[in-house]
Coordinates of C-alpha atoms in Angstrom, one line a residue:
E869 CA 0.0 0.0 0.0
I870 CA 3.0 2.3 0.2
N871 CA 2.9 3.0 -3.5
I872 CA -0.7 4.0 -3.4
S873 CA 0.0 6.5 -0.6
V874 CA 3.0 7.7 -2.5
A875 CA 0.9 8.5 -5.5
H876 CA -1.5 10.5 -3.4
A877 CA 0.8 12.1 -0.8
I878 CA 4.3 12.7 -2.2
P879 CA 3.6 15.2 -5.0
Q880 CA 2.3 17.8 -2.6
I881 CA 5.2 17.2 -0.2
T882 CA 7.8 17.8 -2.9
T883 CA 6.1 20.6 -4.8
R884 CA 3.9 22.3 -2.2
N885 CA 5.6 21.9 1.2
Q886 CA 8.8 23.6 0.1
Q887 CA 9.5 26.4 -2.4
P888 CA 10.0 24.8 -5.9
P889 CA 13.6 24.8 -7.1
P890 CA 14.4 27.7 -9.5
S891 CA 13.8 25.5 -12.6
F892 CA 10.3 24.6 -11.4
E893 CA 8.3 27.7 -11.8
W894 CA 5.0 26.0 -11.2
D895 CA 2.0 28.1 -10.0
A896 CA -0.8 26.8 -8.0
R897 CA -2.9 25.8 -11.0
Q898 CA -0.1 23.8 -12.6
Q899 CA 0.6 22.1 -9.3
N900 CA -3.0 21.1 -8.9
L901 CA -3.1 20.0 -12.5
M902 CA -0.2 17.6 -11.7
L903 CA -2.0 16.3 -8.7
G904 CA -5.4 16.0 -10.4
S905 CA -4.0 14.2 -13.5
F906 CA -3.5 11.1 -11.5
F907 CA -7.3 10.7 -11.5
W908 CA -7.6 10.9 -15.3
G909 CA -6.0 7.5 -15.6
Y910 CA -7.4 6.2 -12.4
V911 CA -11.0 6.4 -13.5
L912 CA -10.4 4.4 -16.6
T913 CA -9.3 1.2 -14.9
E914 CA -11.4 1.1 -11.8
L915 CA -14.4 -0.8 -13.2
P916 CA -12.5 -2.9 -15.7
G917 CA -9.9 -3.8 -13.1
G918 CA -12.6 -5.0 -10.7
R919 CA -14.2 -7.2 -13.3
L920 CA -10.8 -8.4 -14.6
A921 CA -9.9 -9.6 -11.1
E922 CA -13.2 -11.5 -10.9
I923 CA -12.2 -13.3 -14.2
V924 CA -8.4 -13.8 -14.0
G925 CA -7.9 -13.3 -10.2
G926 CA -6.9 -10.5 -8.0
R927 CA -3.3 -11.7 -7.5
R928 CA -2.2 -10.8 -11.0
V929 CA -4.3 -7.6 -11.3
F930 CA -3.2 -6.1 -8.0
G931 CA 0.4 -7.4 -8.3
Y932 CA 1.1 -6.0 -11.8
S933 CA -0.7 -2.8 -10.9
M934 CA 1.8 -2.2 -8.1
L935 CA 4.8 -3.3 -10.1
F936 CA 4.3 -1.0 -13.1
S937 CA 3.3 2.0 -10.8
S938 CA 6.6 1.5 -8.9
L939 CA 8.6 1.7 -12.1
L940 CA 6.8 4.9 -13.0
T941 CA 7.5 6.4 -9.6
L942 CA 11.2 5.9 -10.4
L943 CA 10.8 8.0 -13.6
T944 CA 9.1 11.0 -11.8
P945 CA 12.4 13.0 -11.3
L946 CA 13.2 12.6 -15.0
A947 CA 9.7 13.8 -16.0
S948 CA 9.9 16.7 -13.6
N949 CA 13.2 17.9 -15.1
T950 CA 11.7 17.7 -18.6
H951 CA 8.4 19.7 -18.3
Y952 CA 5.5 19.9 -16.0
I953 CA 3.4 18.4 -18.8
A954 CA 5.6 15.3 -18.7
V955 CA 4.7 15.0 -15.0
V956 CA 1.0 15.4 -15.9
I957 CA 1.3 12.5 -18.4
L958 CA 3.3 10.3 -16.1
R959 CA 0.9 10.7 -13.3
A960 CA -2.1 10.0 -15.6
V961 CA -0.4 6.7 -16.6
L962 CA 0.4 6.0 -12.9
G963 CA -3.2 6.4 -12.1
F964 CA -4.1 4.1 -15.0
F965 CA -2.2 1.3 -13.4
L966 CA -3.2 2.0 -9.8
G967 CA -6.9 2.3 -10.7
A968 CA -7.2 -1.5 -10.9
S969 CA -5.5 -2.1 -7.5
W970 CA -8.2 -1.6 -4.9
P971 CA -11.1 -3.2 -6.8
A972 CA -8.9 -6.3 -7.2
I973 CA -8.7 -6.8 -3.4
H974 CA -12.4 -7.6 -3.1
P975 CA -12.4 -10.7 -5.3
L976 CA -9.4 -11.9 -3.4
T977 CA -11.2 -11.3 -0.2
A978 CA -14.3 -13.3 -1.4
V979 CA -12.0 -16.3 -2.0
W980 CA -9.7 -16.2 1.0
I981 CA -11.5 -14.6 4.0
P982 CA -14.5 -16.1 5.8
P983 CA -17.5 -13.7 5.9
M984 CA -17.5 -13.0 9.6
D985 CA -13.8 -12.0 9.4
R986 CA -13.9 -9.7 6.4
S987 CA -14.2 -6.4 8.3
K988 CA -10.9 -7.2 10.0
F989 CA -9.3 -8.0 6.6
I990 CA -10.7 -4.9 4.9
A991 CA -9.1 -2.9 7.7
N992 CA -5.8 -3.7 6.1
M993 CA -6.8 -1.7 3.1
M994 CA -6.3 1.3 5.4
A995 CA -2.6 0.4 5.4
S996 CA -2.5 3.0 2.7
S997 CA -3.1 5.5 5.5
L998 CA -0.3 3.9 7.5
G999 CA 1.9 4.2 4.5
A1000 CA 1.1 7.9 4.2
A1001 CA 1.8 8.3 7.9
I1002 CA 5.2 6.7 7.5
T1003 CA 5.9 8.3 4.2
M1004 CA 5.4 12.0 5.1
P1005 CA 8.1 12.3 7.9
I1006 CA 10.5 10.2 5.9
C1007 CA 9.9 12.3 2.8
G1008 CA 10.3 15.5 4.8
F1009 CA 13.7 14.2 6.1
L1010 CA 14.9 13.0 2.6
I1011 CA 13.9 16.3 1.0
A1012 CA 15.7 18.3 3.7
T1013 CA 18.9 16.2 3.8
V1014 CA 19.3 14.5 0.4
G1015 CA 17.0 16.2 -2.1
W1016 CA 13.5 15.9 -3.4
Q1017 CA 14.5 13.3 -6.1
S1018 CA 15.5 10.8 -3.4
V1019 CA 11.8 10.5 -2.3
F1020 CA 10.8 8.9 -5.6
Y1021 CA 13.9 6.7 -5.9
F1022 CA 13.4 5.4 -2.3
T1023 CA 9.6 4.7 -2.6
G1024 CA 9.8 3.4 -6.2
G1025 CA 12.5 1.0 -5.2
L1026 CA 10.6 -0.1 -2.1
G1027 CA 7.5 -0.7 -4.3
L1028 CA 9.5 -2.9 -6.7
L1029 CA 10.8 -5.0 -3.8
W1030 CA 7.2 -5.3 -2.4
S1031 CA 5.9 -6.5 -5.8
V1032 CA 8.4 -9.3 -5.9
V1033 CA 7.4 -10.4 -2.4
W1034 CA 3.7 -10.2 -3.4
F1035 CA 4.1 -12.7 -6.3
L1036 CA 6.1 -15.1 -4.1
V1037 CA 3.7 -15.3 -1.2
V1038 CA 0.2 -14.5 -2.6
F1039 CA -1.9 -17.0 -4.6
E1040 CA -5.3 -16.7 -6.2
T1041 CA -7.2 -19.3 -4.2
P1042 CA -6.6 -21.6 -1.2
A1043 CA -6.7 -24.6 -3.6
S1044 CA -3.8 -23.1 -5.7
H1045 CA -1.5 -22.3 -2.7
P1046 CA 1.4 -24.7 -2.5
R1047 CA 2.1 -24.3 1.2
I1048 CA -1.3 -24.2 2.8
T1049 CA -2.2 -27.0 5.1
P1050 CA -5.2 -29.2 4.3
E1051 CA -6.8 -28.2 7.6
E1052 CA -6.5 -24.5 6.9
R1053 CA -7.8 -24.9 3.3
T1054 CA -10.8 -26.9 4.5
E1055 CA -11.6 -24.3 7.2
I1056 CA -11.5 -21.4 4.8
E1057 CA -13.5 -23.1 2.0
T1058 CA -16.1 -24.5 4.4
A1059 CA -16.7 -21.1 6.0
I1060 CA -17.0 -19.4 2.6
N1061 CA -19.3 -22.0 1.0
A1062 CA -21.5 -22.1 4.1
A1063 CA -22.3 -18.4 3.6
G1064 CA -24.0 -18.7 0.3
K1065 CA -24.8 -20.8 -2.7
K1066 CA -21.8 -22.4 -4.3
K1067 CA -22.3 -20.7 -7.7
K1068 CA -20.5 -18.1 -9.6
P1069 CA -22.2 -16.5 -12.6
S1070 CA -20.6 -16.3 -16.0
Y1071 CA -22.0 -12.8 -16.7
V1072 CA -22.7 -9.5 -14.9
P1073 CA -26.4 -8.7 -14.3
W1074 CA -25.9 -5.0 -15.1
K1075 CA -29.5 -4.0 -14.9
S1076 CA -29.9 -5.5 -11.4
I1077 CA -26.7 -3.9 -10.2
L1078 CA -27.4 -0.4 -11.7
T1079 CA -31.0 -0.3 -10.3
S1080 CA -30.0 -1.6 -6.8
P1081 CA -30.4 0.9 -4.0
P1082 CA -27.8 -0.9 -1.8
V1083 CA -25.3 -0.6 -4.6
W1084 CA -25.9 3.1 -5.0
A1085 CA -25.7 3.5 -1.2
I1086 CA -22.1 2.2 -1.4
I1087 CA -21.3 4.3 -4.4
L1088 CA -22.6 7.6 -3.0
T1089 CA -21.1 7.1 0.4
H1090 CA -17.7 6.0 -0.9
G1091 CA -17.7 9.0 -3.2
A1092 CA -18.4 11.4 -0.3
S1093 CA -15.8 9.7 2.0
V1094 CA -13.0 9.6 -0.6
F1095 CA -13.7 13.2 -1.7
G1096 CA -13.1 14.3 1.9
F1097 CA -10.1 12.0 2.3
F1098 CA -8.4 13.2 -0.9
T1099 CA -9.1 16.8 -0.1
V1100 CA -7.3 16.4 3.3
V1101 CA -4.5 14.1 2.0
N1102 CA -3.7 16.4 -1.0
Q1103 CA -4.3 19.8 0.6
L1104 CA -3.5 19.4 4.3
P1105 CA 0.2 20.1 3.8
T1106 CA -0.7 23.3 1.8
Y1107 CA -3.0 24.5 4.5
M1108 CA -0.4 23.8 7.2
K1109 CA 2.2 25.8 5.2
Y1110 CA 0.2 28.9 4.2
I1111 CA -2.4 29.2 7.0
L1112 CA -0.8 27.5 10.0
H1113 CA 2.8 28.4 9.0
F1114 CA 4.6 25.1 9.7
N1115 CA 8.1 24.5 8.3
I1116 CA 8.9 21.4 6.2
K1117 CA 10.1 19.2 9.1
E1118 CA 7.1 20.1 11.3
N1119 CA 4.8 19.7 8.3
G1120 CA 6.1 16.2 7.5
L1121 CA 5.7 15.0 11.1
L1122 CA 2.4 16.6 12.0
S1123 CA 0.8 15.7 8.6
S1124 CA 1.4 12.1 9.4
L1125 CA -0.7 12.1 12.6
P1126 CA -4.1 11.8 11.0
Y1127 CA -3.1 8.8 9.0
F1128 CA -1.8 6.9 12.0
G1129 CA -5.1 7.6 13.7
K1130 CA -7.1 6.4 10.7
Y1131 CA -5.3 3.1 10.5
A1132 CA -5.7 2.6 14.3
M1133 CA -9.5 3.3 14.1
A1134 CA -9.8 0.9 11.1
V1135 CA -8.3 -1.9 13.1
I1136 CA -10.3 -1.2 16.3
S1137 CA -13.6 -0.7 14.6
S1138 CA -13.3 -3.7 12.3
H1139 CA -12.6 -6.0 15.2
L1140 CA -15.5 -4.6 17.1
A1141 CA -17.8 -4.9 14.1
D1142 CA -16.9 -8.6 13.4
Y1143 CA -17.4 -9.3 17.1
L1144 CA -20.9 -7.7 17.1
R1145 CA -21.9 -9.7 14.1
K1146 CA -20.5 -13.0 15.2
S1147 CA -22.1 -12.8 18.6
G1148 CA -25.4 -11.8 17.1
K1149 CA -25.6 -8.6 19.1
L1150 CA -26.1 -6.7 15.8
S1151 CA -27.2 -7.7 12.4
T1152 CA -24.8 -7.1 9.5
T1153 CA -27.2 -4.3 8.2
A1154 CA -27.2 -2.5 11.6
T1155 CA -23.5 -2.8 12.0
R1156 CA -22.7 -1.4 8.5
K1157 CA -25.1 1.5 9.0
I1158 CA -23.9 2.5 12.5
F1159 CA -20.2 2.4 11.6
T1160 CA -20.8 4.2 8.3
A1161 CA -22.6 7.1 10.0
F1162 CA -19.9 7.2 12.7
A1163 CA -17.1 7.2 10.1
V1164 CA -18.5 9.6 7.4
M1165 CA -21.2 11.8 9.0
T1166 CA -19.2 12.7 12.1
P1167 CA -16.3 14.2 10.1
G1168 CA -18.9 16.4 8.4
F1169 CA -19.8 18.0 11.7
L1170 CA -16.2 18.3 12.6
M1171 CA -15.6 20.3 9.3
I1172 CA -18.3 22.7 10.5
I1173 CA -16.2 23.2 13.7
Q1174 CA -13.1 23.7 11.5
V1175 CA -14.8 26.6 9.7
Y1176 CA -14.8 28.5 13.0
M1177 CA -11.8 27.1 14.8
G1178 CA -9.4 26.1 12.0
E1179 CA -7.2 29.2 12.2
N1180 CA -5.9 28.0 15.6
R1181 CA -3.0 25.6 15.1
S1182 CA -3.9 23.2 17.9
W1183 CA -7.6 23.1 17.0
A1184 CA -6.9 22.6 13.3
V1185 CA -4.4 19.8 13.8
G1186 CA -6.8 18.2 16.4
I1187 CA -9.8 18.4 14.1
F1188 CA -8.0 17.0 11.0
T1189 CA -6.6 14.2 13.1
L1190 CA -9.9 13.3 14.7
S1191 CA -11.7 13.5 11.3
L1192 CA -9.4 11.0 9.7
F1193 CA -9.2 8.9 12.8
L1194 CA -13.0 8.5 12.8
N1195 CA -13.1 8.0 9.1
G1196 CA -11.1 4.8 9.5
A1197 CA -14.2 3.1 10.7
V1198 CA -15.4 2.9 7.1
T1199 CA -13.8 -0.6 7.1
A1200 CA -16.5 -1.7 9.5
G1201 CA -19.1 0.1 7.6
Y1202 CA -19.7 0.4 3.8
L1203 CA -16.2 -0.4 2.6
G1204 CA -16.6 -4.1 2.6
N1205 CA -20.4 -4.1 2.1
G1206 CA -20.1 -5.2 -1.5
L1207 CA -18.9 -8.6 -0.1
D1208 CA -22.0 -8.8 2.0
I1209 CA -24.6 -8.1 -0.7
A1210 CA -22.8 -9.7 -3.7
P1211 CA -19.5 -11.4 -3.2
N1212 CA -19.5 -12.6 -6.8
F1213 CA -19.5 -9.0 -8.1
S1214 CA -17.6 -7.3 -5.2
G1215 CA -14.8 -6.2 -7.6
T1216 CA -17.3 -4.7 -10.1
I1217 CA -19.2 -2.9 -7.3
F1218 CA -16.1 -1.5 -5.8
G1219 CA -14.8 -0.5 -9.2
M1220 CA -18.0 1.4 -9.8
A1221 CA -17.7 3.1 -6.4
N1222 CA -14.1 4.0 -6.9
T1223 CA -14.7 5.4 -10.4
L1224 CA -17.1 8.0 -9.0
S1225 CA -14.8 8.7 -6.1
S1226 CA -11.9 9.3 -8.5
F1227 CA -13.8 12.0 -10.2
G1228 CA -14.3 13.5 -6.7
G1229 CA -10.5 13.4 -6.3
F1230 CA -9.9 15.4 -9.4
V1231 CA -12.7 17.8 -8.6
S1232 CA -11.2 18.2 -5.1
A1233 CA -7.8 19.2 -6.4
Y1234 CA -9.3 21.6 -9.0
M1235 CA -11.7 23.1 -6.4
V1236 CA -8.9 23.9 -4.0
G1237 CA -6.8 25.3 -6.8
V1238 CA -9.5 27.6 -8.0
L1239 CA -10.4 28.8 -4.5
T1240 CA -6.9 29.4 -3.3
N1241 CA -4.8 30.3 -6.3
D1242 CA -3.0 33.6 -5.4
N1243 CA -5.5 33.8 -2.5
Q1244 CA -4.2 31.7 0.3
T1245 CA -6.4 33.1 3.0
Y1246 CA -8.4 31.5 5.9
G1247 CA -11.6 32.8 4.4
Q1248 CA -11.1 30.8 1.2
W1249 CA -10.3 27.7 3.2
Q1250 CA -13.5 28.2 5.2
I1251 CA -15.4 27.7 1.9
V1252 CA -13.5 24.4 1.4
F1253 CA -14.5 23.2 4.9
W1254 CA -18.2 24.0 4.3
I1255 CA -18.1 22.0 1.0
L1256 CA -16.5 19.1 2.8
A1257 CA -19.2 19.2 5.6
V1258 CA -22.1 19.1 3.1
V1259 CA -20.5 16.3 1.1
Y1260 CA -19.7 14.1 4.2
I1261 CA -23.2 14.5 5.7
T1262 CA -25.1 14.0 2.4
G1263 CA -23.1 10.9 1.5
S1264 CA -23.5 9.2 4.8
S1265 CA -27.2 9.9 4.9
A1266 CA -27.6 8.1 1.6
Y1267 CA -26.2 5.0 3.1
V1268 CA -28.2 5.1 6.2
L1269 CA -31.4 5.3 4.1
M1270 CA -30.5 2.7 1.4
G1271 CA -27.8 0.5 2.7
T1272 CA -28.2 -3.2 3.7
G1273 CA -26.1 -6.2 4.7
E1274 CA -28.3 -8.8 3.2
L1275 CA -27.2 -11.0 0.3
Q1276 CA -28.9 -9.8 -2.9
A1277 CA -30.8 -12.3 -5.2
W1278 CA -28.9 -11.1 -8.3
N1279 CA -25.6 -12.3 -6.7
N1280 CA -26.5 -15.7 -8.4
P1281 CA -28.6 -14.8 -11.5
P1282 CA -30.0 -17.6 -13.7
E1283 CA -27.4 -18.8 -16.2
K1284 CA -27.8 -18.0 -19.9
G1285 CA -27.9 -21.3 -21.8
D1286 CA -26.4 -24.2 -19.9
G1287 CA -26.9 -23.6 -16.2
N1288 CA -25.8 -27.1 -15.0
V1289 CA -22.1 -26.2 -14.4
E1290 CA -21.6 -25.5 -10.7
T1291 CA -18.8 -23.1 -10.0
E1292 CA -17.3 -21.9 -6.8
E1293 CA -18.4 -18.5 -5.4
G1294 CA -15.5 -16.0 -5.7
V1295 CA -13.1 -18.3 -7.6
P1296 CA -11.8 -16.6 -10.8
L1297 CA -13.7 -17.7 -13.9
R1298 CA -10.4 -18.6 -15.7
N1299 CA -9.6 -21.1 -12.9
Q1300 CA -13.1 -22.6 -13.1
A1301 CA -12.9 -23.1 -16.9
A1302 CA -9.6 -24.9 -16.5
A1303 CA -11.1 -27.2 -13.8
V1304 CA -14.1 -28.0 -16.0
K1305 CA -11.9 -29.0 -18.9

């Protein structure tokens, strides 16, 4: 997850937290264009990446996504010294490869993780926040002592090493893992098969998905949550520099605090959610709605407080930290909800949700650029906070009204043609076809 956090967090550290080198005469619009270009490519592969992972398996889709994005990270200094347009193009291609990464995790989860343990596993998706927390102070140190180029060489090299390890230790299914014990394989497969019909469709019931209120609840809430997250991730260092007047070392350290908090909340809330579901104290639907409201609606109210208190350094850092800390509870809420309602199409659903949220990421960067270009005042940032508040509260309300934890009938639609072939839920279709032959 380090490379994902690098793609989101490093550019503003290197181009916004210190004065650009003399050769980089980039104004606020150009810098935000470079930040936003990542999402141009990102939106193109979200949905195809999720569906591709359902067909060929998440191991390959996620692994190659990270491998190629790491190589591109190494090329960033070269692009920067060429022209800012080169950086725009490189980051768009980087987004293209990384767009398939997160949706690919859900099909893997459907195969490997028993239903009552999935909240805890999804919490590991928040390792991207942990990566950002670790990356920011390291990058601040590297920039101050070695130079800004070292940030990309360090993180790109680390990403390449990670990719090699991924392909060595991760496999598509328990059945294809060469080192799994028979007992462990039986335990996993029994738990997954007991949760639903042992059937994986050969096609996507698009009409049912596109007209499903629970699916739109996930999409709208994810869009709101990620819009807020990207606004804070990409713009928090800028706010600290121009409004709170932190230097680069302070900025790198204090910018990391919200991400540590978000990962901690993800782990705590997901363990609590799975306990409440396993013990029968709460239904899956109630659990998902409660934690989603806690994680997405509460930050909206905190942004309202930020409107009035954000000029105070202690209040601002405290509110940002608390907002991202609470937002970590999405892992116990809507984030893994696609696995509840339709594990066979969890990659497709998350791809749809992330596609919308990616547009939000670009809009976020553009919005802040327009509002603050040559006008870095607290009054302009108050407008940003009001927008965040409305988006957070509206998105979470949509989930409370339409969300559910119940398995949907279209998860196993009637087969077209020969419906006699029984296939395992969650297993990549390519693996199933080989088994039938």
